[in-house]
Amino acid sequence: MHAFRSHTCADLTKANVGDTVRLSGWVHRIRDHGGVLFVDLRDHYGITQVLCDSDSPVFAEVDKLRSEWCVRIDGEVKARDASLVNPKLPTGEIEVYIRDMTVLGAAEELPLIVFGDQEYPEETRLRYRYLDLRREVMQRNMTMRSDVVSSIRRRMWDKGFREYQTPIITASSPEGARDFLVPSRLHPGKFYALPQAPQQFKQLIMVSGFDKYFQIAPCFRDEDPRADRSPTDFYQLDMEMSFVEQQDVFDTIQPVIAGIFEEFGGGRKVDQEWPQISYRDAALWYGTDKPDLRNPIKMQVVSEHFRGSGFAIFAKLLEQDGTEVRAIPAPGGGSRKFCDRMNAFAQKEGLPGMGYIFWREKTADAVAQELGISVKEAQAKLKSGEVEGGMEAAGPLAKNIGPERTEAIRQQLGLGVGDAAFFLGGKPKAFEGVAGKARTVIGDELGLTDKDRFAFAWIVDFPIYEKDEESGKIDFEHNPFSMPQGGMDALNGDPLDVLGYQYDLACNGYELVSGAIRNHRPEIMFKAFEIAGYGKDEVEKRFGGMVNAFKFGAPPHGGCAAGIDRIVMLLADEANIREVIMFPMNQRAEDLMMKAPSEPTSDQLMELGLRVIPQED
């Protein structure tokens, strides 16, 4: 028999009754039933119930066991009584009587319990990650992650891609975040960088004549942590193709992503229609460039209804250049209580408030005032049907702008009795973020968002440039290596009108994929950087390897990268990306288990020619 096991803890069934077996695993749970000890023995594959009575020669040893001890048992498989069968376990029809046992690894008092659903502080979980990873949900998440990566690889190979590896130690590259620098011992005073992405290398692979590339690539960025972003490193499906246009990239990656969500989505619906929405429309309709389309709410511009109106705040605001008023429809939100709650939400987000109008059945008071009769008479007329009640608009805004403007707003938004609308005004960039959050809250609270679904959208037509309002300086707003739509001709006009062949894929409110058709023409690249204030010499100094390669017959090419961690987070229905990363950093970019970052020794610093300058408190 094998030294440690003849079967896993998920293998045994009724067909094994009478067999002598050997199992190894961890003590998941112990139950003492008056002289009979029941032990749930767990390994990576499952759980088997093993038991030992007082007649067993190893009863005293089994009685010493505690949670998470690692043991090996020999025993005989027996069928459970019908009344004791556990249908939730693959091994639920049998149990194993222990004849012999060996402790492979005893466990000290546990800082966190593996069995059950107890909640522990994240710092504790990360400090003892090896224990945290034994928990069922973490085993499931990490197994899913491995299976997702395997499936992605198969799907990419099936599409004619080959996997190539790019360097981990390289030169600094501007990907929009801080680099992790690595000092060179052989070249004192110089530094390598860990790649923020394989961006330049994968483009060089295309210049080298390889038509289709992909890689499950590690990327390193010194970023501030968020719930959906690791502060140090992450993995992405990186791909690039030659002789393609934007739609070719979409047609290639869409079935790969859709297939992954269908395979691992647990039966949730996966939308097959993926709309292409311009960056500007996404900001207008959803307040974000990564919209959650499970929520049907679309914001609209309603400035004309407030221009010159009795609501002075918006009327005066609209006299300023670049301002507008947007409405967030809220079907089913037509109560003062809900409207007040959303107004309080806006105040918590740092705004003075959020105007609102809601529509309700016309009250007897309103009918009485309209007809010049008493409230009692109005009630009688409404009850008898002599007077139709209809609807009325309520809320401070409705009183200020009057019934005609209010009705025009209602018709534009397609709302009716029991509905509401919320309003924000100013320069869009100042309030779009809050508007987007408000749209999400409204969709969730009113039950409008379909939670049992994956909804995708391509966000396209990103502007390449932006202007700093204070300095007036033009700089890149998005990826500087994207091909401008219109090529060189587009760069001869207003920079703020230039759009790039750049695109993101959003799913359920998260950015999953980002990519572009690349600017492979040196003359167009130099011109694009010149507009942003970067001279030819600086471009060649910073990106010389890639620019020089483009001088030797570079093909048109493009691609994208999909975040593995974020994909698995959505599939596992987790709100925090650290739940799907094996050994993540904490919120302060620390590895509490391995105690990183750590201070270097004096010898290490001397060898590298470095000195640490103490930070002032």
Short mmCIF file of N, CA and C in Angstrom, two decimals, residues 122 137-138 140-142 144-146 148-149 152 226-230 235 260-261 264-265 268 290 294 454 507-512 562-582:
data_model
loop_
_atom_site.label_atom_id
_atom_site.label_comp_id
_atom_site.label_asym_id
_atom_site.label_seq_id
_atom_site.Cartn_x
_atom_site.Cartn_y
_atom_site.Cartn_z
N GLU A 122 -8.95 40.83 8.28
CA GLU A 122 -8.13 40.52 7.12
C GLU A 122 -6.66 40.38 7.49
N VAL A 137 -14.11 27.74 1.05
CA VAL A 137 -14.35 28.77 0.04
C VAL A 137 -13.05 29.17 -0.65
N MET A 138 -11.95 29.21 0.10
CA MET A 138 -10.68 29.58 -0.50
C MET A 138 -10.14 28.47 -1.40
N ARG A 140 -11.99 26.48 -3.05
CA ARG A 140 -12.84 26.56 -4.24
C ARG A 140 -12.40 27.71 -5.15
N ASN A 141 -12.12 28.87 -4.55
CA ASN A 141 -11.71 30.03 -5.35
C ASN A 141 -10.39 29.79 -6.08
N MET A 142 -9.42 29.20 -5.36
CA MET A 142 -8.11 29.00 -5.98
C MET A 142 -8.16 27.89 -7.05
N MET A 144 -10.81 27.29 -8.87
CA MET A 144 -11.47 27.94 -10.00
C MET A 144 -10.46 28.79 -10.78
N ARG A 145 -9.63 29.53 -10.05
CA ARG A 145 -8.64 30.38 -10.71
C ARG A 145 -7.73 29.54 -11.61
N SER A 146 -7.24 28.43 -11.08
CA SER A 146 -6.38 27.54 -11.87
C SER A 146 -7.10 27.01 -13.09
N VAL A 148 -9.68 28.39 -14.63
CA VAL A 148 -9.92 29.49 -15.57
C VAL A 148 -8.68 29.74 -16.42
N VAL A 149 -7.51 29.79 -15.79
CA VAL A 149 -6.27 30.02 -16.54
C VAL A 149 -6.04 28.89 -17.55
N ILE A 152 -8.45 29.37 -20.44
CA ILE A 152 -8.03 30.49 -21.29
C ILE A 152 -6.92 30.04 -22.24
N ARG A 226 -7.12 49.00 -4.01
CA ARG A 226 -8.57 49.11 -3.99
C ARG A 226 -9.12 47.72 -3.85
N ALA A 227 -10.43 47.65 -3.64
CA ALA A 227 -11.05 46.33 -3.49
C ALA A 227 -10.88 45.48 -4.75
N ASP A 228 -10.84 46.14 -5.93
CA ASP A 228 -10.74 45.38 -7.19
C ASP A 228 -9.36 45.49 -7.82
N ARG A 229 -8.35 45.88 -7.01
CA ARG A 229 -7.01 46.04 -7.58
C ARG A 229 -5.95 45.70 -6.55
N SER A 230 -4.96 44.90 -6.98
CA SER A 230 -3.84 44.57 -6.11
C SER A 230 -2.83 45.72 -6.13
N TYR A 235 -2.01 39.39 -12.63
CA TYR A 235 -1.82 38.60 -13.84
C TYR A 235 -2.86 39.00 -14.88
N ILE A 260 -15.45 31.62 -21.13
CA ILE A 260 -15.00 31.48 -19.74
C ILE A 260 -16.16 31.73 -18.78
N PHE A 261 -16.95 32.77 -19.04
CA PHE A 261 -18.06 33.09 -18.14
C PHE A 261 -19.18 32.05 -18.25
N PHE A 264 -17.69 28.89 -16.24
CA PHE A 264 -17.47 28.99 -14.79
C PHE A 264 -18.48 29.90 -14.08
N GLY A 265 -19.48 30.39 -14.79
CA GLY A 265 -20.41 31.36 -14.21
C GLY A 265 -21.50 30.78 -13.35
N ARG A 268 -25.29 31.46 -14.36
CA ARG A 268 -25.78 32.81 -14.56
C ARG A 268 -25.79 33.16 -16.05
N LYS A 290 -16.83 52.30 -17.13
CA LYS A 290 -16.99 50.86 -16.90
C LYS A 290 -18.40 50.61 -16.35
N ARG A 294 -26.32 45.74 -16.24
CA ARG A 294 -27.41 45.00 -15.60
C ARG A 294 -28.43 45.99 -15.04
N PHE A 454 -24.29 38.36 -16.40
CA PHE A 454 -23.05 39.04 -16.76
C PHE A 454 -23.33 39.86 -18.02
N CYS A 507 -17.66 44.86 -17.57
CA CYS A 507 -18.60 43.80 -17.19
C CYS A 507 -19.07 44.05 -15.77
N ASN A 508 -20.36 44.23 -15.60
CA ASN A 508 -20.97 44.38 -14.27
C ASN A 508 -20.30 45.46 -13.42
N GLY A 509 -19.84 46.53 -14.08
CA GLY A 509 -19.27 47.65 -13.34
C GLY A 509 -17.77 47.59 -13.15
N TYR A 510 -17.11 46.61 -13.77
CA TYR A 510 -15.65 46.48 -13.67
C TYR A 510 -15.03 46.51 -15.06
N GLU A 511 -13.82 47.07 -15.14
CA GLU A 511 -13.06 46.99 -16.38
C GLU A 511 -12.35 45.64 -16.41
N LEU A 512 -12.65 44.83 -17.43
CA LEU A 512 -12.03 43.51 -17.55
C LEU A 512 -10.90 43.49 -18.57
N ALA A 562 -6.56 41.20 -20.60
CA ALA A 562 -7.70 40.93 -19.73
C ALA A 562 -7.21 40.56 -18.34
N GLY A 563 -7.75 41.19 -17.32
CA GLY A 563 -7.32 40.95 -15.94
C GLY A 563 -7.80 39.61 -15.41
N ILE A 564 -6.88 38.69 -15.17
CA ILE A 564 -7.24 37.36 -14.67
C ILE A 564 -7.88 37.46 -13.28
N ASP A 565 -7.24 38.23 -12.39
CA ASP A 565 -7.74 38.34 -11.01
C ASP A 565 -9.17 38.86 -10.98
N ARG A 566 -9.42 39.88 -11.79
CA ARG A 566 -10.75 40.49 -11.78
C ARG A 566 -11.80 39.57 -12.39
N ILE A 567 -11.43 38.83 -13.43
CA ILE A 567 -12.36 37.86 -14.03
C ILE A 567 -12.76 36.81 -12.99
N VAL A 568 -11.77 36.27 -12.28
CA VAL A 568 -12.07 35.24 -11.28
C VAL A 568 -12.88 35.83 -10.13
N MET A 569 -12.60 37.08 -9.76
CA MET A 569 -13.37 37.73 -8.70
C MET A 569 -14.85 37.78 -9.06
N LEU A 570 -15.16 38.12 -10.30
CA LEU A 570 -16.56 38.16 -10.74
C LEU A 570 -17.17 36.76 -10.77
N LEU A 571 -16.42 35.81 -11.29
CA LEU A 571 -16.94 34.44 -11.39
C LEU A 571 -17.19 33.83 -10.01
N ALA A 572 -16.31 34.16 -9.05
CA ALA A 572 -16.44 33.63 -7.69
C ALA A 572 -17.43 34.44 -6.86
N ASP A 573 -17.98 35.50 -7.45
CA ASP A 573 -18.95 36.37 -6.76
C ASP A 573 -18.34 36.95 -5.48
N GLU A 574 -17.11 37.40 -5.58
CA GLU A 574 -16.41 38.03 -4.46
C GLU A 574 -16.33 39.53 -4.69
N ALA A 575 -16.39 40.30 -3.62
CA ALA A 575 -16.32 41.76 -3.72
C ALA A 575 -14.90 42.28 -3.58
N ASN A 576 -13.98 41.42 -3.13
CA ASN A 576 -12.60 41.85 -2.90
C ASN A 576 -11.65 40.94 -3.67
N ILE A 577 -10.74 41.55 -4.42
CA ILE A 577 -9.85 40.78 -5.28
C ILE A 577 -8.91 39.89 -4.49
N ARG A 578 -8.66 40.23 -3.22
CA ARG A 578 -7.74 39.41 -2.41
C ARG A 578 -8.31 38.04 -2.09
N GLU A 579 -9.62 37.86 -2.31
CA GLU A 579 -10.25 36.57 -2.08
C GLU A 579 -9.94 35.56 -3.18
N VAL A 580 -9.35 36.01 -4.29
CA VAL A 580 -9.05 35.09 -5.39
C VAL A 580 -7.57 35.09 -5.75
N ILE A 581 -6.73 35.71 -4.90
CA ILE A 581 -5.27 35.70 -5.09
C ILE A 581 -4.67 34.86 -3.99
N MET A 582 -3.78 33.94 -4.35
CA MET A 582 -3.27 32.98 -3.39
C MET A 582 -2.58 33.66 -2.20
#
